[in-house]
Short mmCIF file of C-alpha atoms in Angstrom, two decimals:
data_model
loop_
_atom_site.label_atom_id
_atom_site.label_comp_id
_atom_site.label_asym_id
_atom_site.label_seq_id
_atom_site.Cartn_x
_atom_site.Cartn_y
_atom_site.Cartn_z
CA MET C 294 -88.04 75.30 163.46
CA PRO C 295 -84.96 73.67 165.32
CA SER C 296 -83.47 70.78 163.93
CA LEU C 297 -83.76 67.37 166.04
CA PHE C 298 -79.70 68.29 166.57
CA THR C 299 -80.41 71.23 167.99
CA LYS C 300 -83.01 69.97 170.20
CA ILE C 301 -80.86 67.57 171.63
CA ILE C 302 -78.06 70.33 172.10
CA GLN C 303 -80.41 72.41 173.77
CA GLY C 304 -81.37 69.82 176.00
CA GLU C 305 -84.94 69.36 174.76
CA ILE C 306 -84.36 65.91 173.81
CA PRO C 307 -81.75 63.58 175.91
CA GLY C 308 -78.40 62.73 174.25
CA ARG C 309 -75.41 60.85 175.14
CA PHE C 310 -72.65 63.23 174.89
CA VAL C 311 -69.03 62.61 174.55
CA TRP C 312 -67.72 66.00 173.34
CA ARG C 313 -68.92 69.32 173.88
CA ASP C 314 -67.32 72.63 172.68
CA GLU C 315 -68.22 76.29 171.48
CA HIS C 316 -68.64 74.99 167.92
CA CYS C 317 -69.85 71.64 168.24
CA VAL C 318 -71.02 68.52 170.05
CA ALA C 319 -70.66 64.54 169.47
CA PHE C 320 -73.44 62.34 170.76
CA LEU C 321 -74.24 58.67 170.16
CA THR C 322 -76.52 57.86 167.50
CA ILE C 323 -79.96 56.10 168.74
CA ALA C 324 -79.71 53.64 165.81
CA PRO C 325 -75.77 52.63 165.76
CA LEU C 326 -74.11 50.74 163.10
CA ARG C 327 -72.08 49.42 165.79
CA PRO C 328 -71.18 50.20 169.47
CA GLY C 329 -69.88 53.56 169.85
CA HIS C 330 -71.47 54.94 166.33
CA THR C 331 -71.04 58.40 167.14
CA LEU C 332 -72.42 61.84 165.58
CA LEU C 333 -70.64 64.84 165.41
CA VAL C 334 -72.91 67.69 164.93
CA PRO C 335 -71.98 71.89 164.39
CA ARG C 336 -74.21 73.82 167.11
CA GLN C 337 -74.88 76.08 164.01
CA GLU C 338 -77.47 74.29 161.82
CA VAL C 339 -76.27 74.03 158.57
CA ASP C 340 -78.29 71.73 155.90
CA HIS C 341 -75.30 70.57 153.52
CA TRP C 342 -71.89 70.24 154.60
CA ILE C 343 -70.53 71.95 151.46
CA ASP C 344 -72.40 75.05 153.07
CA LEU C 345 -70.01 75.10 156.35
CA GLU C 346 -67.81 77.85 156.80
CA PRO C 347 -64.35 76.66 156.26
CA LYS C 348 -63.21 77.45 159.51
CA LEU C 349 -66.07 75.60 161.16
CA ALA C 350 -65.40 72.81 158.85
CA GLN C 351 -61.53 72.72 159.65
CA HIS C 352 -62.82 72.54 163.38
CA LEU C 353 -65.22 69.58 162.52
CA VAL C 354 -62.32 67.73 161.23
CA GLY C 355 -59.95 68.25 163.99
CA VAL C 356 -62.56 67.05 166.50
CA ALA C 357 -63.55 64.45 164.52
CA GLN C 358 -59.91 63.23 164.32
CA HIS C 359 -60.18 63.15 168.43
CA LEU C 360 -63.31 61.46 168.47
CA GLY C 361 -61.53 58.87 165.82
CA ARG C 362 -58.53 58.34 167.72
CA ALA C 363 -60.88 57.42 171.21
CA ILE C 364 -63.16 55.13 169.29
CA GLN C 365 -60.17 53.27 167.99
CA ASP C 366 -58.75 53.50 171.61
CA ALA C 367 -62.16 52.18 173.19
CA PHE C 368 -63.36 49.72 170.63
CA GLN C 369 -60.12 48.30 168.86
CA PRO C 370 -61.52 48.73 165.48
CA VAL C 371 -59.52 47.80 161.92
CA LYS C 372 -60.60 51.66 161.16
CA VAL C 373 -62.82 54.26 162.26
CA GLY C 374 -65.30 55.09 159.58
CA VAL C 375 -66.38 58.39 158.49
CA ALA C 376 -69.44 59.27 156.65
CA ILE C 377 -71.47 62.72 156.03
CA VAL C 378 -75.00 61.88 154.62
CA GLY C 379 -77.24 64.31 155.83
CA LEU C 380 -80.48 62.89 154.55
CA GLU C 381 -82.22 61.51 157.52
CA VAL C 382 -81.98 64.86 159.84
CA ARG C 383 -81.32 68.25 157.68
CA HIS C 384 -78.33 69.49 160.04
CA VAL C 385 -74.93 68.37 159.40
CA HIS C 386 -73.59 65.80 161.32
CA ILE C 387 -70.71 63.54 160.76
CA HIS C 388 -71.06 59.85 161.71
CA LEU C 389 -68.02 57.89 163.20
CA SER C 390 -68.05 54.32 163.89
CA PRO C 391 -65.98 51.50 164.68
CA ILE C 392 -65.40 48.92 161.62
CA TRP C 393 -64.10 45.95 160.74
CA GLN C 394 -65.16 45.53 157.40
CA ILE C 395 -66.85 47.93 154.55
CA SER C 396 -70.42 46.35 155.08
CA ASP C 397 -70.20 47.81 158.69
CA LEU C 398 -70.73 51.14 156.81
CA ASP C 399 -74.31 49.91 155.43
CA PHE C 400 -76.76 51.95 156.47
CA SER C 401 -79.61 49.66 156.18
CA ARG C 402 -77.88 47.06 159.29
CA GLN C 403 -78.45 49.88 161.72
CA ASP C 404 -79.83 48.48 165.09
CA LYS C 405 -83.16 50.39 165.55
CA HIS C 406 -83.63 49.01 169.12
CA PRO C 407 -80.02 48.96 170.75
CA ASP C 408 -79.84 48.17 174.25
CA PRO C 409 -79.57 51.41 176.62
CA LYS C 410 -77.16 49.96 179.34
CA ALA C 411 -74.95 49.01 176.14
CA MET C 412 -75.15 52.59 174.69
CA ASP C 413 -74.41 54.05 178.10
CA GLU C 414 -71.29 52.00 178.60
CA ALA C 415 -70.34 52.73 174.65
CA ALA C 416 -70.32 56.35 175.84
CA GLU C 417 -68.60 55.58 178.64
CA LYS C 418 -65.68 54.20 176.90
CA ILE C 419 -65.17 56.89 174.44
CA ARG C 420 -65.15 59.71 177.46
CA ALA C 421 -62.94 57.65 179.09
CA SER C 422 -60.72 57.11 176.01
CA LEU C 423 -60.90 60.85 175.30
CA CYS C 424 -59.23 61.51 178.80
CA LYS C 425 -56.83 58.43 178.36
CA LEU C 426 -55.42 60.14 175.27
CA GLY C 427 -55.25 63.85 176.93
CA LEU C 428 -57.69 65.17 174.92
CA GLY C 429 -59.78 66.66 178.24
CA ASN C 430 -63.05 65.89 179.68
CA LYS C 431 -65.38 67.45 176.87
CA THR C 432 -68.78 66.59 178.50
#
C-alpha cells in the first residue's frame, strides 16, 4: 500500500511543493514547527534512512542544502534545523525548519491547524528564494 507521501507525490493528496526532481520532492508539512517547515522526501519508498542507497542519500543531502539555503534566505533564522525521525510516516523524510533556538525543533509544538494562506505564502517565499539563489524553478 502506498505511503501518505507517495500519495502526495502522485497528486492523490494535495501538497505545497517547493522542489521536484527525478529522485525526490519537497513540500511544506501540514503540521509545521515554524513557517517554512519543509519535508524532503525520496520518490522511492524507503522506511529507514539507513537503508537508502548511498547515491540517493547523497542526492538528498545535496537537495537539503539547496533547500536549507532557500529557507535561510526566505525566513532569516539563526539556523535551518534538520531532523530525520520517520516514526509518523514510514517513508524516509528529512525535516528542514527555520530555527532561532533549540526548542524550535520540539515536535510536540507543531501547529496542527496552520493558516492555509500563511502556508501558501511560506511555500512561495521558498520557491522565490530558490530562484533568487539560482537553484532553478524545481516545482
